[in-house]
Short mmCIF file of C-alpha atoms and ligand atoms in Angstrom, two decimals:
data_model
loop_
_atom_site.label_atom_id
_atom_site.label_comp_id
_atom_site.label_asym_id
_atom_site.label_seq_id
_atom_site.Cartn_x
_atom_site.Cartn_y
_atom_site.Cartn_z
CA MET Z 1088 -3.15 41.15 -46.33
CA LYS Z 1089 -3.35 42.58 -42.84
CA SER Z 1090 -3.40 40.24 -39.91
CA SER Z 1091 -6.94 39.45 -38.81
CA THR Z 1092 -6.00 39.15 -35.17
CA PRO Z 1093 -8.86 40.89 -33.28
CA LYS Z 1094 -6.56 43.22 -31.33
CA ARG Z 1095 -9.41 44.55 -29.26
CA PHE Z 1096 -9.82 41.21 -27.58
CA LEU Z 1097 -6.21 41.10 -26.44
CA PRO Z 1098 -6.63 43.17 -23.26
CA PHE Z 1099 -9.59 41.03 -22.39
CA CYS Z 1100 -7.69 37.82 -22.82
CA LEU Z 1101 -4.73 39.14 -20.77
CA ALA Z 1102 -7.08 40.16 -17.99
CA LEU Z 1103 -8.61 36.66 -18.02
CA ALA Z 1104 -5.24 34.97 -17.86
CA LEU Z 1105 -4.16 37.26 -15.01
CA ALA Z 1106 -7.36 36.56 -13.09
CA ALA Z 1107 -6.83 32.81 -13.52
CA CYS Z 1108 -3.31 33.23 -12.13
CA THR Z 1109 -4.30 35.24 -9.14
CA THR Z 1110 -7.30 33.15 -8.11
CA HIS Z 1111 -5.35 29.83 -8.22
CA PRO Z 1112 -4.54 29.23 -4.60
CA TYR Z 1113 -1.49 27.10 -5.37
CA THR Z 1114 0.24 29.20 -8.07
CA SER Z 1115 3.34 29.75 -5.92
CA THR Z 1116 3.80 26.21 -4.70
CA ASN Z 1117 3.29 24.96 -8.24
CA ARG Z 1118 6.11 27.25 -9.24
CA ALA Z 1119 8.23 25.58 -6.43
CA TYR Z 1120 7.32 22.19 -7.86
CA LYS Z 1121 8.55 23.17 -11.34
CA LYS Z 1122 11.72 24.55 -9.96
CA LYS Z 1123 12.48 21.43 -7.99
CA ALA Z 1124 11.66 19.11 -10.97
CA LYS Z 1125 13.99 21.25 -13.09
CA ALA Z 1126 16.83 20.77 -10.64
CA TYR Z 1127 16.23 16.93 -10.64
CA ALA Z 1128 16.09 16.97 -14.47
CA LYS Z 1129 19.52 18.57 -14.41
CA THR Z 1130 20.84 15.76 -12.25
CA LEU Z 1131 19.30 13.27 -14.73
CA ARG Z 1132 21.04 14.93 -17.63
CA GLN Z 1133 24.45 14.54 -16.03
CA THR Z 1134 26.56 11.86 -17.43
CA PRO Z 1135 28.50 9.59 -15.11
CA VAL Z 1136 32.04 10.67 -14.77
CA ALA Z 1137 34.87 8.26 -15.46
CA ASN Z 1138 37.77 8.33 -13.03
CA PRO Z 1139 36.20 10.80 -10.53
CA GLY Z 1140 39.02 10.09 -8.14
CA GLU Z 1141 36.67 9.86 -5.18
CA ASP Z 1142 36.38 6.05 -4.88
CA SER Z 1143 38.57 2.99 -4.95
CA LEU Z 1144 36.91 1.60 -8.04
CA GLN Z 1145 39.21 0.76 -10.99
CA GLN Z 1146 37.25 2.87 -13.47
CA GLY Z 1147 37.39 2.44 -17.33
CA ASP Z 1148 39.36 4.73 -19.43
CA TYR Z 1149 36.33 6.65 -20.72
CA TRP Z 1150 32.64 7.05 -20.05
CA VAL Z 1151 30.30 4.67 -22.08
CA GLY Z 1152 26.63 5.51 -21.83
CA THR Z 1153 24.27 2.66 -22.69
CA THR Z 1154 21.62 3.29 -25.26
CA ASN Z 1155 18.99 1.14 -23.43
CA PHE Z 1156 17.20 2.52 -20.46
CA ASN Z 1157 14.03 4.23 -19.21
CA MET Z 1158 12.82 5.73 -15.90
CA ARG Z 1159 12.53 3.52 -12.84
CA LYS Z 1160 9.03 2.42 -12.09
CA PRO Z 1161 7.01 2.13 -8.88
CA ASN Z 1162 6.25 -1.45 -7.87
CA TYR Z 1163 3.99 -0.97 -4.84
CA VAL Z 1164 0.89 1.17 -3.99
CA VAL Z 1165 0.51 2.28 -0.32
CA ILE Z 1166 -2.98 3.41 0.61
CA HIS Z 1167 -3.57 5.92 3.45
CA HIS Z 1168 -6.25 7.91 5.14
CA THR Z 1169 -5.42 11.55 5.66
CA ALA Z 1170 -6.70 11.80 9.27
CA GLN Z 1171 -7.71 15.38 8.31
CA ASN Z 1172 -11.01 17.00 7.96
CA SER Z 1173 -10.97 18.04 4.31
CA THR Z 1174 -9.13 17.64 1.06
CA GLU Z 1175 -8.25 21.29 1.11
CA GLN Z 1176 -6.59 20.82 4.51
CA THR Z 1177 -4.50 17.94 3.03
CA LEU Z 1178 -3.52 19.92 -0.13
CA LYS Z 1179 -2.21 22.61 2.24
CA THR Z 1180 -0.26 20.11 4.26
CA PHE Z 1181 1.27 18.68 1.21
CA THR Z 1182 2.29 22.08 -0.15
CA THR Z 1183 3.80 23.35 3.11
CA PRO Z 1184 7.57 22.62 3.09
CA ARG Z 1185 7.96 22.34 6.90
CA THR Z 1186 5.53 19.38 7.09
CA GLN Z 1187 7.94 17.14 4.99
CA VAL Z 1188 5.02 14.95 3.90
CA SER Z 1189 3.38 14.31 0.60
CA ALA Z 1190 1.65 11.72 -1.61
CA HIS Z 1191 1.27 11.20 -5.27
CA TYR Z 1192 -2.50 11.23 -5.22
CA VAL Z 1193 -5.10 12.75 -2.89
CA ILE Z 1194 -8.70 11.59 -3.43
CA GLY Z 1195 -11.51 13.55 -1.90
CA ARG Z 1196 -14.76 12.33 -0.49
CA ASP Z 1197 -16.39 13.63 -3.66
CA GLY Z 1198 -14.19 11.46 -5.83
CA LYS Z 1199 -12.01 14.25 -7.09
CA VAL Z 1200 -8.43 13.18 -7.73
CA TYR Z 1201 -5.46 15.45 -7.16
CA HIS Z 1202 -2.31 14.01 -8.82
CA MET Z 1203 0.33 15.99 -6.86
CA LEU Z 1204 3.52 14.22 -8.01
CA SER Z 1205 4.80 12.48 -11.08
CA ASP Z 1206 4.60 8.75 -10.51
CA PHE Z 1207 8.25 8.56 -11.36
CA LEU Z 1208 9.31 10.83 -8.44
CA ARG Z 1209 9.67 9.88 -4.72
CA ALA Z 1210 6.92 11.13 -2.34
CA TRP Z 1211 7.33 11.30 1.45
CA HIS Z 1212 4.33 9.20 2.51
CA GLY Z 1213 5.69 5.99 4.04
CA GLY Z 1214 8.07 7.11 6.63
CA THR Z 1215 9.96 4.44 8.50
CA GLY Z 1216 8.52 1.18 7.41
CA LYS Z 1217 9.20 -2.30 6.23
CA TRP Z 1218 7.48 -4.85 3.93
CA GLY Z 1219 9.28 -8.09 3.42
CA ASN Z 1220 12.86 -7.00 3.07
CA ASN Z 1221 11.91 -3.67 1.47
CA THR Z 1222 12.89 -0.89 3.89
CA ASP Z 1223 12.43 2.06 1.55
CA LEU Z 1224 8.82 1.97 0.41
CA ASN Z 1225 9.00 5.61 -0.53
CA SER Z 1226 11.50 4.76 -3.34
CA SER Z 1227 9.45 1.94 -4.74
CA SER Z 1228 5.83 2.96 -4.15
CA ILE Z 1229 2.97 5.29 -5.15
CA GLY Z 1230 1.27 6.94 -2.18
CA ILE Z 1231 -2.43 7.46 -2.28
CA GLU Z 1232 -4.11 9.60 0.45
CA LEU Z 1233 -7.85 9.28 0.95
CA ASP Z 1234 -9.55 12.25 2.56
CA ASN Z 1235 -10.94 10.75 5.72
CA ASN Z 1236 -10.86 11.73 9.34
CA GLY Z 1237 -9.68 8.30 10.48
CA TYR Z 1238 -13.04 7.06 11.88
CA GLU Z 1239 -15.53 7.45 9.23
CA PRO Z 1240 -16.53 5.04 6.41
CA PHE Z 1241 -15.08 5.85 2.98
CA ALA Z 1242 -17.45 7.51 0.49
CA GLU Z 1243 -18.56 5.55 -2.44
CA ALA Z 1244 -17.45 8.25 -5.00
CA GLN Z 1245 -14.03 8.18 -3.39
CA ILE Z 1246 -13.69 4.38 -3.69
CA THR Z 1247 -14.98 4.48 -7.26
CA SER Z 1248 -12.23 7.07 -8.14
CA LEU Z 1249 -9.58 5.05 -6.18
CA LEU Z 1250 -10.33 1.93 -8.20
CA GLN Z 1251 -9.96 3.90 -11.39
CA VAL Z 1252 -6.56 5.28 -10.20
CA LEU Z 1253 -5.45 1.78 -9.12
CA ALA Z 1254 -6.32 0.28 -12.46
CA LEU Z 1255 -4.44 2.91 -14.35
CA LEU Z 1256 -1.34 2.44 -12.06
CA LYS Z 1257 -1.51 -1.37 -12.35
CA LYS Z 1258 -1.69 -1.14 -16.10
CA THR Z 1259 0.93 1.59 -16.52
CA HIS Z 1260 3.60 0.22 -14.15
CA GLY Z 1261 2.75 -3.46 -14.03
CA ILE Z 1262 2.30 -3.54 -10.31
CA PRO Z 1263 1.53 -7.09 -8.94
CA ALA Z 1264 -1.79 -7.55 -7.16
CA ALA Z 1265 -0.11 -8.47 -3.92
CA ASN Z 1266 1.75 -5.16 -3.84
CA PHE Z 1267 -1.32 -3.01 -3.09
CA ILE Z 1268 -1.06 -2.49 0.67
CA GLY Z 1269 -1.90 -0.11 3.50
CA HIS Z 1270 0.28 2.22 5.59
CA SER Z 1271 -0.43 0.19 8.60
CA ASP Z 1272 0.94 -2.90 6.80
CA ILE Z 1273 4.30 -1.35 6.37
CA ALA Z 1274 4.50 0.52 9.69
CA PRO Z 1275 2.54 -1.63 12.19
CA SER Z 1276 3.96 0.03 15.30
CA ARG Z 1277 3.19 3.62 14.17
CA LYS Z 1278 0.22 3.65 11.72
CA VAL Z 1279 -3.48 2.58 11.75
CA ASP Z 1280 -4.52 3.73 8.26
CA PRO Z 1281 -6.52 3.11 6.36
CA ASN Z 1282 -9.22 2.66 9.07
CA PRO Z 1283 -10.96 -0.75 9.56
CA THR Z 1284 -14.04 0.27 7.35
CA PHE Z 1285 -11.68 0.28 4.30
CA PRO Z 1286 -13.04 -2.16 1.67
CA TRP Z 1287 -9.95 -4.36 1.21
CA LYS Z 1288 -11.90 -7.32 0.03
CA ARG Z 1289 -13.63 -5.23 -2.68
CA LEU Z 1290 -10.21 -4.02 -3.83
CA ALA Z 1291 -8.79 -7.66 -3.87
CA ASP Z 1292 -11.84 -8.78 -5.87
CA ALA Z 1293 -10.91 -6.09 -8.43
CA GLY Z 1294 -7.34 -7.29 -8.51
CA PHE Z 1295 -5.64 -4.85 -6.11
CA GLY Z 1296 -4.27 -6.71 -3.04
CA THR Z 1297 -4.80 -10.14 -1.74
CA TRP Z 1298 -7.64 -11.76 0.17
CA TYR Z 1299 -8.47 -15.35 1.25
CA ASP Z 1300 -11.01 -17.90 0.18
CA GLU Z 1301 -13.71 -17.49 2.79
CA GLU Z 1302 -15.22 -20.94 2.23
CA ALA Z 1303 -11.83 -22.62 2.52
CA VAL Z 1304 -11.31 -20.82 5.88
CA ARG Z 1305 -14.73 -22.07 7.15
CA ASN Z 1306 -13.69 -25.58 6.29
CA THR Z 1307 -10.30 -25.48 8.05
CA VAL Z 1308 -9.46 -27.42 11.18
CA PHE Z 1309 -6.42 -27.57 13.43
CA ALA Z 1310 -4.60 -30.96 13.47
CA PRO Z 1311 -5.09 -32.59 16.89
CA THR Z 1312 -2.06 -32.38 19.11
CA ILE Z 1313 -0.87 -35.99 19.63
CA PRO Z 1314 1.08 -36.63 22.81
CA LEU Z 1315 4.41 -38.26 22.17
CA PHE Z 1316 4.08 -40.69 25.07
CA GLN Z 1317 0.72 -42.07 26.21
CA ASP Z 1318 0.34 -42.45 29.97
CA SER Z 1319 0.14 -46.18 30.28
CA ALA Z 1320 -1.45 -45.95 33.69
CA ALA Z 1321 -4.45 -44.22 32.17
CA VAL Z 1322 -5.20 -47.33 29.95
CA THR Z 1323 -7.20 -49.61 32.07
CA ALA Z 1324 -8.60 -53.05 31.29
CA ASP Z 1325 -12.11 -51.50 31.41
CA SER Z 1326 -11.36 -49.05 28.63
CA ALA Z 1327 -11.03 -51.87 26.16
CA ALA Z 1328 -14.67 -52.70 26.85
CA VAL Z 1329 -15.93 -49.17 25.83
CA PRO Z 1330 -17.56 -49.34 22.46
CA VAL Z 1331 -15.94 -47.06 19.87
CA THR Z 1332 -18.23 -44.78 17.95
CA VAL Z 1333 -17.06 -43.80 14.57
CA LEU Z 1334 -18.47 -40.52 13.25
CA VAL Z 1335 -19.15 -40.59 9.60
CA PRO Z 1336 -19.94 -37.23 8.01
CA THR Z 1337 -23.14 -37.17 6.01
CA THR Z 1338 -21.78 -34.84 3.37
CA THR Z 1339 -18.27 -34.75 1.97
CA VAL Z 1340 -16.52 -31.51 2.74
CA ALA Z 1341 -12.90 -30.92 1.79
CA VAL Z 1342 -11.35 -30.06 5.07
CA ASP Z 1343 -8.04 -28.13 5.16
CA THR Z 1344 -5.93 -29.06 8.24
CA ILE Z 1345 -3.53 -26.66 9.83
CA PRO Z 1346 -0.49 -28.61 10.89
CA THR Z 1347 0.68 -28.40 14.39
CA SER Z 1348 3.95 -27.01 13.18
CA PHE Z 1349 2.19 -23.86 11.89
CA GLN Z 1350 3.76 -20.73 13.36
CA PRO Z 1351 1.73 -17.53 13.08
CA LYS Z 1352 4.82 -15.33 13.59
CA ASP Z 1353 6.59 -16.94 10.64
CA ALA Z 1354 3.35 -16.70 8.48
CA LEU Z 1355 3.10 -12.92 9.14
CA ARG Z 1356 6.81 -12.45 8.25
CA ILE Z 1357 6.42 -14.43 5.10
CA ILE Z 1358 3.35 -12.42 4.07
CA GLY Z 1359 5.44 -9.22 4.48
CA TYR Z 1360 4.92 -7.89 8.09
CA ASP Z 1361 7.65 -6.71 10.17
CA VAL Z 1362 7.44 -8.95 13.22
CA LYS Z 1363 9.92 -7.21 15.39
CA ASN Z 1364 6.93 -6.11 17.40
CA LEU Z 1365 4.72 -9.09 17.12
CA GLU Z 1366 1.75 -7.64 18.83
CA ALA Z 1367 1.79 -4.66 16.45
CA ALA Z 1368 2.14 -6.91 13.55
CA ILE Z 1369 -0.95 -8.97 14.62
CA LYS Z 1370 -2.87 -5.78 15.07
CA ALA Z 1371 -1.99 -4.57 11.58
CA PHE Z 1372 -2.93 -7.89 10.09
CA LYS Z 1373 -6.25 -7.81 11.86
CA LEU Z 1374 -6.87 -4.25 10.78
CA HIS Z 1375 -6.44 -5.28 7.11
CA PHE Z 1376 -7.92 -8.81 6.97
CA ILE Z 1377 -10.28 -9.21 9.97
CA GLN Z 1378 -11.42 -5.62 10.46
CA LYS Z 1379 -13.08 -6.26 13.96
CA GLU Z 1380 -11.65 -6.56 17.37
CA VAL Z 1381 -8.45 -5.01 16.16
CA ASN Z 1382 -6.05 -6.04 18.85
CA GLY Z 1383 -2.78 -7.99 19.27
CA ILE Z 1384 -4.47 -11.39 19.95
CA LEU Z 1385 -5.03 -14.09 17.30
CA THR Z 1386 -8.22 -16.09 17.82
CA ASP Z 1387 -8.46 -19.58 16.17
CA ASP Z 1388 -10.53 -17.97 13.50
CA ASP Z 1389 -7.95 -15.33 12.87
CA LYS Z 1390 -5.24 -18.11 12.67
CA LYS Z 1391 -7.26 -19.83 9.91
CA VAL Z 1392 -7.40 -16.64 7.85
CA LEU Z 1393 -3.64 -16.12 8.36
CA TYR Z 1394 -2.89 -19.69 7.44
CA HIS Z 1395 -4.70 -19.27 4.14
CA LEU Z 1396 -3.08 -15.97 3.33
CA TYR Z 1397 0.34 -17.46 4.25
CA LYS Z 1398 -0.36 -20.51 1.87
CA LYS Z 1399 -1.40 -17.97 -0.82
CA SER Z 1400 1.82 -16.02 -0.43
CA LEU Z 1401 3.86 -19.07 -1.04
CA GLU Z 1402 2.12 -19.76 -4.38
ZN1 ZN W 2245 -0.58 7.09 6.19
#
């Protein structure tokens, strides 16, 4: 029997395919992506060479490849704002080689998600940064850029999409809750994104990032500073006659006391901040966890928040 292919439709289909190709604004950069991915795949397929003669290692007599491995996985998520005016502008920036910047995901104000790079490949979003002892966040993280000019609040549709992406990433790669952080957290001296309107608490409530127990912070006091030596001259005979008033609280509130030995700098460092520039580290901490009066000064209330986050990071 003759083939039933409706040949008269073929030119129409071809024309349609051609139109789709020519109207896609990123056809050529997508081609560049595929070419680059192919080159890296070639590297992956190469087998380690025994006795390469280029090092002083005492290599074995032959190559033995293990049968047990998979791809390396990201273990952090770094959130950014684009500081640009539109998603289109950011897509252009990330497909222009001379900019040397990129991210795995770009999320628009309308909630549209552009997955620009495989999670297993290294995007260039973190730059010079440090979190704990990790100095190469690009190698270990997924970068997410939120379309935002840097000053405006984040759109609801955008946050809804972000939460969906985060849930997928957490499930797929097993990323710990504490490892969802902001660009300013890893680069305090250079970066201020995402901006102070970013809903970090909402994210933490959903399991992405850490937050503090607000009631515990309210019920926290500083331990009084006790002088090592009392000035004996100040103790007069009359002082013994002063009646002592003992204040008994009417309701029992569990009060957390910050010891006098508490050092904010150490707490920031243990949480993960690079404290080489302490003022910048405090600023980054306030941008993430206080979100008002973002400056390099820790108030008593800020110290209480810091103390609770520090205790949490020791758990
Ligand atoms: Zn950034």
